[in-house]
PDB file of C-alpha atoms and ligand atoms in Angstrom:
ATOM      1  CA  UNK A   1      63.150 117.083 133.616  1.00 92.00           C
ATOM      2  CA  UNK A   2      64.954 119.898 135.411  1.00 95.00           C
ATOM      3  CA  UNK A   3      63.059 123.198 135.432  1.00 96.00           C
ATOM      4  CA  UNK A   4      65.320 126.232 135.096  1.00 98.00           C
ATOM      5  CA  UNK A   5      63.952 129.357 136.766  1.00 98.00           C
ATOM      6  CA  UNK A   6      63.960 132.840 135.252  1.00 98.00           C
ATOM      7  CA  UNK A   7      65.336 135.653 137.437  1.00 97.00           C
ATOM      8  CA  UNK A   8      61.821 136.824 138.349  1.00 98.00           C
ATOM      9  CA  UNK A   9      60.927 133.309 139.484  1.00 98.00           C
ATOM     10  CA  UNK A  10      64.047 133.177 141.655  1.00 98.00           C
ATOM     11  CA  UNK A  11      62.908 136.432 143.309  1.00 98.00           C
ATOM     12  CA  UNK A  12      59.524 134.905 144.167  1.00 98.00           C
ATOM     13  CA  UNK A  13      61.311 131.856 145.601  1.00 98.00           C
ATOM     14  CA  UNK A  14      63.546 134.193 147.593  1.00 98.00           C
ATOM     15  CA  UNK A  15      60.408 135.731 149.128  1.00 98.00           C
ATOM     16  CA  UNK A  16      58.981 132.271 149.888  1.00 98.00           C
ATOM     17  CA  UNK A  17      62.195 131.236 151.607  1.00 98.00           C
ATOM     18  CA  UNK A  18      62.412 134.534 153.487  1.00 98.00           C
ATOM     19  CA  UNK A  19      59.012 133.694 154.960  1.00 98.00           C
ATOM     20  CA  UNK A  20      60.253 130.203 155.874  1.00 98.00           C
ATOM     21  CA  UNK A  21      63.353 131.567 157.639  1.00 98.00           C
ATOM     22  CA  UNK A  22      61.414 134.300 159.431  1.00 98.00           C
ATOM     23  CA  UNK A  23      59.082 131.664 160.862  1.00 98.00           C
ATOM     24  CA  UNK A  24      61.941 129.301 161.729  1.00 98.00           C
ATOM     25  CA  UNK A  25      63.561 132.203 163.618  1.00 98.00           C
ATOM     26  CA  UNK A  26      60.317 132.747 165.498  1.00 98.00           C
ATOM     27  CA  UNK A  27      59.802 129.053 166.295  1.00 98.00           C
ATOM     28  CA  UNK A  28      63.401 128.887 167.504  1.00 98.00           C
ATOM     29  CA  UNK A  29      62.644 131.691 169.968  1.00 98.00           C
ATOM     30  CA  UNK A  30      59.607 129.776 171.241  1.00 98.00           C
ATOM     31  CA  UNK A  31      61.484 126.504 171.801  1.00 98.00           C
ATOM     32  CA  UNK A  32      61.848 125.802 175.510  1.00 98.00           C
ATOM     33  CA  UNK A  33      61.242 122.983 177.980  1.00 98.00           C
ATOM     34  CA  UNK A  34      57.499 122.533 178.510  1.00 98.00           C
ATOM     35  CA  UNK A  35      56.464 123.665 175.032  1.00 98.00           C
ATOM     36  CA  UNK A  36      54.069 121.287 173.245  1.00 98.00           C
ATOM     37  CA  UNK A  37      55.014 120.443 169.656  1.00 98.00           C
ATOM     38  CA  UNK A  38      51.446 120.824 168.382  1.00 98.00           C
ATOM     39  CA  UNK A  39      51.376 124.430 169.627  1.00 98.00           C
ATOM     40  CA  UNK A  40      54.492 125.259 167.614  1.00 98.00           C
ATOM     41  CA  UNK A  41      52.810 123.844 164.538  1.00 98.00           C
ATOM     42  CA  UNK A  42      49.717 125.984 165.088  1.00 98.00           C
ATOM     43  CA  UNK A  43      51.856 129.079 165.543  1.00 98.00           C
ATOM     44  CA  UNK A  44      53.705 128.391 162.290  1.00 98.00           C
ATOM     45  CA  UNK A  45      50.461 127.914 160.419  1.00 98.00           C
ATOM     46  CA  UNK A  46      48.883 131.133 161.674  1.00 98.00           C
ATOM     47  CA  UNK A  47      52.044 133.184 161.051  1.00 98.00           C
ATOM     48  CA  UNK A  48      52.268 131.796 157.513  1.00 98.00           C
ATOM     49  CA  UNK A  49      48.730 132.856 156.718  1.00 98.00           C
ATOM     50  CA  UNK A  50      49.224 136.289 158.289  1.00 98.00           C
ATOM     51  CA  UNK A  51      52.285 136.775 156.097  1.00 97.00           C
ATOM     52  CA  UNK A  52      50.453 135.835 152.898  1.00 97.00           C
ATOM     53  CA  UNK A  53      51.784 132.317 152.379  1.00 98.00           C
ATOM     54  CA  UNK A  54      50.341 128.831 152.494  1.00 98.00           C
ATOM     55  CA  UNK A  55      51.862 125.958 154.491  1.00 98.00           C
ATOM     56  CA  UNK A  56      53.377 123.563 151.960  1.00 98.00           C
ATOM     57  CA  UNK A  57      53.545 120.337 153.918  1.00 98.00           C
ATOM     58  CA  UNK A  58      50.024 120.175 155.329  1.00 97.00           C
ATOM     59  CA  UNK A  59      48.162 117.602 153.252  1.00 97.00           C
ATOM     60  CA  UNK A  60      51.246 116.824 151.127  1.00 96.00           C
ATOM     61  CA  UNK A  61      50.996 113.056 150.633  1.00 96.00           C
ATOM     62  CA  UNK A  62      48.548 113.193 153.533  1.00 97.00           C
ATOM     63  CA  UNK A  63      50.974 114.755 156.061  1.00 98.00           C
ATOM     64  CA  UNK A  64      48.742 116.095 158.856  1.00 98.00           C
ATOM     65  CA  UNK A  65      50.688 119.187 159.983  1.00 98.00           C
ATOM     66  CA  UNK A  66      52.441 122.321 158.727  1.00 98.00           C
ATOM     67  CA  UNK A  67      55.881 121.704 160.255  1.00 98.00           C
ATOM     68  CA  UNK A  68      57.810 118.437 160.449  1.00 98.00           C
ATOM     69  CA  UNK A  69      59.168 118.345 164.012  1.00 98.00           C
ATOM     70  CA  UNK A  70      61.661 115.582 164.788  1.00 98.00           C
ATOM     71  CA  UNK A  71      63.238 115.246 168.245  1.00 98.00           C
ATOM     72  CA  UNK A  72      66.534 113.527 169.205  1.00 98.00           C
ATOM     73  CA  UNK A  73      66.553 110.100 167.492  1.00 98.00           C
ATOM     74  CA  UNK A  74      63.814 111.191 165.072  1.00 98.00           C
ATOM     75  CA  UNK A  75      65.433 112.080 161.742  1.00 98.00           C
ATOM     76  CA  UNK A  76      62.698 113.681 159.623  1.00 98.00           C
ATOM     77  CA  UNK A  77      58.930 113.846 159.043  1.00 98.00           C
ATOM     78  CA  UNK A  78      57.988 113.839 162.725  1.00 98.00           C
ATOM     79  CA  UNK A  79      54.327 114.743 163.285  1.00 98.00           C
ATOM     80  CA  UNK A  80      53.911 117.502 165.903  1.00 98.00           C
ATOM     81  CA  UNK A  81      51.517 116.195 168.532  1.00 98.00           C
ATOM     82  CA  UNK A  82      51.189 116.250 172.331  1.00 98.00           C
ATOM     83  CA  UNK A  83      54.900 115.646 172.972  1.00 98.00           C
ATOM     84  CA  UNK A  84      56.388 118.128 175.442  1.00 98.00           C
ATOM     85  CA  UNK A  85      59.913 119.455 174.854  1.00 98.00           C
ATOM     86  CA  UNK A  86      62.425 118.439 177.538  1.00 98.00           C
ATOM     87  CA  UNK A  87      65.651 120.156 178.587  1.00 98.00           C
ATOM     88  CA  UNK A  88      68.537 118.904 176.469  1.00 98.00           C
ATOM     89  CA  UNK A  89      66.392 117.949 173.460  1.00 98.00           C
ATOM     90  CA  UNK A  90      67.605 118.438 169.903  1.00 98.00           C
ATOM     91  CA  UNK A  91      64.577 119.655 167.956  1.00 98.00           C
ATOM     92  CA  UNK A  92      64.587 119.601 164.147  1.00 98.00           C
ATOM     93  CA  UNK A  93      62.130 121.901 162.393  1.00 98.00           C
ATOM     94  CA  UNK A  94      61.578 121.331 158.676  1.00 98.00           C
ATOM     95  CA  UNK A  95      59.212 123.874 157.191  1.00 98.00           C
ATOM     96  CA  UNK A  96      57.903 124.787 153.752  1.00 98.00           C
ATOM     97  CA  UNK A  97      55.533 127.367 152.311  1.00 98.00           C
ATOM     98  CA  UNK A  98      53.985 128.342 149.010  1.00 98.00           C
ATOM     99  CA  UNK A  99      54.102 132.005 147.944  1.00 98.00           C
ATOM    100  CA  UNK A 100      52.597 133.038 144.614  1.00 98.00           C
ATOM    101  CA  UNK A 101      52.759 129.448 143.370  1.00 98.00           C
ATOM    102  CA  UNK A 102      56.399 128.772 144.326  1.00 98.00           C
ATOM    103  CA  UNK A 103      57.788 126.707 147.155  1.00 98.00           C
ATOM    104  CA  UNK A 104      60.250 127.588 149.881  1.00 98.00           C
ATOM    105  CA  UNK A 105      61.803 124.838 152.031  1.00 98.00           C
ATOM    106  CA  UNK A 106      64.365 124.923 154.839  1.00 98.00           C
ATOM    107  CA  UNK A 107      65.224 123.089 158.042  1.00 98.00           C
ATOM    108  CA  UNK A 108      67.252 123.668 161.206  1.00 98.00           C
ATOM    109  CA  UNK A 109      67.964 121.696 164.350  1.00 98.00           C
ATOM    110  CA  UNK A 110      67.840 123.674 167.592  1.00 98.00           C
ATOM    111  CA  UNK A 111      69.311 122.769 170.987  1.00 98.00           C
ATOM    112  CA  UNK A 112      66.921 123.244 173.908  1.00 98.00           C
ATOM    113  CA  UNK A 113      68.415 124.203 177.263  1.00 95.00           C
ATOM    114  CA  UNK A 114      71.681 122.596 178.285  1.00 94.00           C
ATOM    115  CA  UNK A 115      72.651 120.154 175.562  1.00 98.00           C
ATOM    116  CA  UNK A 116      75.658 117.887 176.129  1.00 98.00           C
ATOM    117  CA  UNK A 117      78.838 118.731 174.177  1.00 98.00           C
ATOM    118  CA  UNK A 118      78.343 115.787 171.780  1.00 98.00           C
ATOM    119  CA  UNK A 119      74.881 117.055 170.902  1.00 98.00           C
ATOM    120  CA  UNK A 120      76.215 120.540 170.260  1.00 98.00           C
ATOM    121  CA  UNK A 121      78.957 119.073 168.071  1.00 98.00           C
ATOM    122  CA  UNK A 122      76.391 117.080 166.055  1.00 98.00           C
ATOM    123  CA  UNK A 123      74.519 120.312 165.268  1.00 98.00           C
ATOM    124  CA  UNK A 124      77.697 122.209 164.411  1.00 98.00           C
ATOM    125  CA  UNK A 125      78.933 119.474 162.075  1.00 98.00           C
ATOM    126  CA  UNK A 126      75.550 119.030 160.374  1.00 98.00           C
ATOM    127  CA  UNK A 127      75.270 122.745 159.649  1.00 98.00           C
ATOM    128  CA  UNK A 128      78.864 122.827 158.415  1.00 98.00           C
ATOM    129  CA  UNK A 129      78.228 119.815 156.154  1.00 98.00           C
ATOM    130  CA  UNK A 130      75.380 121.768 154.533  1.00 98.00           C
ATOM    131  CA  UNK A 131      77.730 124.704 153.994  1.00 98.00           C
ATOM    132  CA  UNK A 132      80.331 122.365 152.423  1.00 98.00           C
ATOM    133  CA  UNK A 133      77.641 121.188 150.015  1.00 98.00           C
ATOM    134  CA  UNK A 134      76.511 124.739 149.205  1.00 98.00           C
ATOM    135  CA  UNK A 135      80.139 125.701 148.356  1.00 98.00           C
ATOM    136  CA  UNK A 136      79.976 123.220 145.466  1.00 98.00           C
ATOM    137  CA  UNK A 137      76.995 124.973 143.859  1.00 98.00           C
ATOM    138  CA  UNK A 138      78.516 126.569 140.763  1.00 97.00           C
ATOM    139  CA  UNK A 139      77.627 126.564 137.087  1.00 98.00           C
ATOM    140  CA  UNK A 140      79.291 123.509 135.565  1.00 96.00           C
ATOM    141  CA  UNK A 141      79.778 121.455 138.711  1.00 98.00           C
ATOM    142  CA  UNK A 142      77.792 118.244 139.114  1.00 98.00           C
ATOM    143  CA  UNK A 143      75.022 117.339 141.520  1.00 98.00           C
ATOM    144  CA  UNK A 144      77.160 114.644 143.109  1.00 98.00           C
ATOM    145  CA  UNK A 145      79.930 117.162 143.836  1.00 98.00           C
ATOM    146  CA  UNK A 146      77.477 118.590 146.377  1.00 98.00           C
ATOM    147  CA  UNK A 147      76.661 115.095 147.655  1.00 98.00           C
ATOM    148  CA  UNK A 148      80.289 114.129 148.031  1.00 98.00           C
ATOM    149  CA  UNK A 149      81.276 117.308 149.868  1.00 98.00           C
ATOM    150  CA  UNK A 150      78.544 116.738 152.458  1.00 98.00           C
ATOM    151  CA  UNK A 151      79.477 113.099 152.996  1.00 98.00           C
ATOM    152  CA  UNK A 152      83.221 113.625 153.113  1.00 98.00           C
ATOM    153  CA  UNK A 153      82.928 116.326 155.751  1.00 98.00           C
ATOM    154  CA  UNK A 154      80.332 114.599 157.957  1.00 98.00           C
ATOM    155  CA  UNK A 155      82.029 111.201 157.873  1.00 98.00           C
ATOM    156  CA  UNK A 156      85.395 112.846 158.485  1.00 98.00           C
ATOM    157  CA  UNK A 157      83.938 114.143 161.746  1.00 98.00           C
ATOM    158  CA  UNK A 158      82.900 110.620 162.775  1.00 98.00           C
ATOM    159  CA  UNK A 159      79.228 110.782 161.855  1.00 98.00           C
ATOM    160  CA  UNK A 160      77.116 108.990 159.256  1.00 98.00           C
ATOM    161  CA  UNK A 161      74.902 110.316 156.499  1.00 98.00           C
ATOM    162  CA  UNK A 162      71.296 109.197 156.043  1.00 98.00           C
ATOM    163  CA  UNK A 163      70.924 107.448 152.674  1.00 98.00           C
ATOM    164  CA  UNK A 164      67.182 106.827 152.486  1.00 98.00           C
ATOM    165  CA  UNK A 165      66.128 110.506 152.264  1.00 98.00           C
ATOM    166  CA  UNK A 166      67.699 113.058 149.960  1.00 98.00           C
ATOM    167  CA  UNK A 167      67.511 116.666 148.843  1.00 98.00           C
ATOM    168  CA  UNK A 168      65.738 117.756 145.685  1.00 98.00           C
ATOM    169  CA  UNK A 169      65.070 120.358 143.069  1.00 98.00           C
ATOM    170  CA  UNK A 170      62.351 122.826 144.058  1.00 98.00           C
ATOM    171  CA  UNK A 171      60.184 125.403 142.295  1.00 98.00           C
ATOM    172  CA  UNK A 172      56.524 125.235 141.346  1.00 98.00           C
ATOM    173  CA  UNK A 173      56.609 121.773 142.912  1.00 98.00           C
ATOM    174  CA  UNK A 174      58.012 120.881 146.329  1.00 98.00           C
ATOM    175  CA  UNK A 175      60.027 118.009 144.902  1.00 98.00           C
ATOM    176  CA  UNK A 176      61.466 118.455 141.424  1.00 98.00           C
ATOM    177  CA  UNK A 177      64.383 116.825 139.651  1.00 97.00           C
ATOM    178  CA  UNK A 178      67.202 116.332 140.309  1.00 98.00           C
ATOM    179  CA  UNK A 179      67.496 114.331 143.501  1.00 98.00           C
ATOM    180  CA  UNK A 180      70.356 115.621 145.653  1.00 98.00           C
ATOM    181  CA  UNK A 181      71.768 112.791 147.796  1.00 98.00           C
ATOM    182  CA  UNK A 182      74.054 113.616 150.709  1.00 98.00           C
ATOM    183  CA  UNK A 183      76.516 110.894 149.734  1.00 98.00           C
ATOM    184  CA  UNK A 184      78.261 109.590 146.638  1.00 98.00           C
ATOM    185  CA  UNK A 185      81.278 109.850 144.369  1.00 98.00           C
ATOM    186  CA  UNK A 186      81.961 113.303 142.892  1.00 98.00           C
ATOM    187  CA  UNK A 187      81.611 114.140 139.196  1.00 97.00           C
ATOM    188  CA  UNK A 188      78.295 112.406 138.574  1.00 96.00           C
ATOM    189  CA  UNK A 189      74.731 113.435 137.870  1.00 94.00           C
ATOM    190  CA  UNK A 190      73.447 116.479 135.994  1.00 96.00           C
ATOM    191  CA  UNK A 191      75.651 119.537 135.521  1.00 97.00           C
ATOM    192  CA  UNK A 192      74.489 122.566 137.464  1.00 98.00           C
ATOM    193  CA  UNK A 193      73.141 125.377 135.325  1.00 98.00           C
ATOM    194  CA  UNK A 194      72.120 128.923 136.067  1.00 98.00           C
ATOM    195  CA  UNK A 195      68.450 128.952 137.159  1.00 98.00           C
ATOM    196  CA  UNK A 196      68.482 125.588 138.910  1.00 98.00           C
ATOM    197  CA  UNK A 197      67.268 125.655 142.507  1.00 98.00           C
ATOM    198  CA  UNK A 198      68.288 122.835 144.836  1.00 98.00           C
ATOM    199  CA  UNK A 199      67.037 122.034 148.332  1.00 98.00           C
ATOM    200  CA  UNK A 200      70.183 120.651 149.965  1.00 98.00           C
ATOM    201  CA  UNK A 201      69.375 118.918 153.240  1.00 98.00           C
ATOM    202  CA  UNK A 202      71.886 116.712 155.032  1.00 98.00           C
ATOM    203  CA  UNK A 203      70.500 114.469 157.760  1.00 98.00           C
ATOM    204  CA  UNK A 204      73.477 113.431 159.895  1.00 98.00           C
ATOM    205  CA  UNK A 205      73.454 110.672 162.522  1.00 98.00           C
ATOM    206  CA  UNK A 206      75.577 110.219 165.633  1.00 98.00           C
ATOM    207  CA  UNK A 207      75.581 106.462 165.072  1.00 98.00           C
ATOM    208  CA  UNK A 208      74.907 104.372 161.969  1.00 98.00           C
ATOM    209  CA  UNK A 209      73.081 105.619 158.883  1.00 98.00           C
ATOM    210  CA  UNK A 210      70.198 103.130 159.139  1.00 98.00           C
ATOM    211  CA  UNK A 211      66.691 104.447 159.775  1.00 98.00           C
ATOM    212  CA  UNK A 212      63.227 103.006 160.401  1.00 98.00           C
ATOM    213  CA  UNK A 213      59.723 104.438 159.911  1.00 98.00           C
ATOM    214  CA  UNK A 214      57.213 104.414 162.772  1.00 98.00           C
ATOM    215  CA  UNK A 215      53.760 102.877 162.546  1.00 98.00           C
ATOM    216  CA  UNK A 216      52.331 106.355 161.919  1.00 97.00           C
ATOM    217  CA  UNK A 217      53.800 105.979 158.425  1.00 98.00           C
ATOM    218  CA  UNK A 218      55.772 109.244 158.724  1.00 98.00           C
ATOM    219  CA  UNK A 219      58.194 109.538 161.610  1.00 98.00           C
ATOM    220  CA  UNK A 220      61.663 108.462 160.503  1.00 98.00           C
ATOM    221  CA  UNK A 221      64.068 107.586 163.322  1.00 98.00           C
ATOM    222  CA  UNK A 222      67.547 106.176 163.629  1.00 98.00           C
ATOM    223  CA  UNK A 223      67.669 102.375 163.768  1.00 98.00           C
ATOM    224  CA  UNK A 224      70.178 102.463 166.637  1.00 98.00           C
ATOM    225  CA  UNK A 225      68.356 105.077 168.735  1.00 98.00           C
ATOM    226  CA  UNK A 226      71.181 107.602 168.534  1.00 98.00           C
ATOM    227  CA  UNK A 227      70.469 111.223 167.688  1.00 98.00           C
ATOM    228  CA  UNK A 228      70.182 112.897 164.296  1.00 98.00           C
ATOM    229  CA  UNK A 229      70.320 116.486 163.040  1.00 99.00           C
ATOM    230  CA  UNK A 230      68.991 118.162 159.887  1.00 98.00           C
ATOM    231  CA  UNK A 231      69.787 121.465 158.177  1.00 98.00           C
ATOM    232  CA  UNK A 232      68.402 122.566 154.820  1.00 98.00           C
ATOM    233  CA  UNK A 233      68.675 125.536 152.486  1.00 98.00           C
ATOM    234  CA  UNK A 234      67.044 126.163 149.136  1.00 98.00           C
ATOM    235  CA  UNK A 235      69.937 127.303 146.950  1.00 98.00           C
ATOM    236  CA  UNK A 236      69.813 128.931 143.509  1.00 98.00           C
ATOM    237  CA  UNK A 237      72.616 128.365 141.004  1.00 98.00           C
ATOM    238  CA  UNK A 238      73.714 131.789 139.753  1.00 97.00           C
ATOM    239  CA  UNK A 239      76.522 133.008 137.500  1.00 96.00           C
ATOM    240  CA  UNK A 240      78.186 134.246 140.690  1.00 95.00           C
ATOM    241  CA  UNK A 241      77.875 130.930 142.522  1.00 96.00           C
ATOM    242  CA  UNK A 242      75.410 129.764 145.142  1.00 97.00           C
ATOM    243  CA  UNK A 243      72.652 132.020 146.436  1.00 98.00           C
ATOM    244  CA  UNK A 244      70.945 130.787 149.591  1.00 98.00           C
ATOM    245  CA  UNK A 245      67.337 131.861 149.084  1.00 98.00           C
ATOM    246  CA  UNK A 246      65.653 133.783 151.869  1.00 98.00           C
ATOM    247  CA  UNK A 247      68.957 134.689 153.465  1.00 93.00           C
ATOM    248  CA  UNK A 248      71.393 136.139 150.975  1.00 73.00           C
ATOM    249  CA  UNK A 249      70.867 139.108 148.678  1.00 64.00           C
ATOM    250  CA  UNK A 250      71.043 138.865 144.909  1.00 48.00           C
TER     251      UNK A 250
HETATM  252 MG1  LIG B 301      63.329 119.522 151.489  1.00 75.68          MG
END
């Protein structure tokens, strides 16, 4: 069942996502060679509490940290531990919070130091593929119109789209219906209605789309060892089109 949100619920979700983006901004400023991933996680957790939110991922399905940090060939769900950031790393931060009972969820991949031109292009294309998906968020369009726009753009740039992990509805739960794949034929799936909120989150690979999961049960990485990038917005469907929560005004 898809939960439609009333305008006042959307405003709470906007506040939750504003907190998420404020902390992602801050973590992005901290990213540098020599920084330990676990320290970034601790910073995010303390900032979240100071700002009146609750980390959403910690304990979710048993995940042991507040931020999913995935580096280079890691796609999603990386556990921040003792790893030290190196020059040239691509660092994906996926972060969620709960504010007044509602979830916010967003992700960005940051370049650290001098990243090679191909790495920079991977980030640029992944972010642009998210924007192509967001452009399809209008009352009356279909979920798979979003999916198709992401895939068509990313594959057109020579990359592949991860199939095994998808975006989702979001609200009082972190993962609500509908699922929002980043691939597929257009014109399928539920019609978008005012009050739906979708977390759209393309994971784009330099090489093939195949992924594996580490023995820790969480860390997803590319099967071919090539790099991956991840950008995510929580987007409300409004009568005026898409509203990226935490970033855009009403
Ligand atoms: Mg998400």
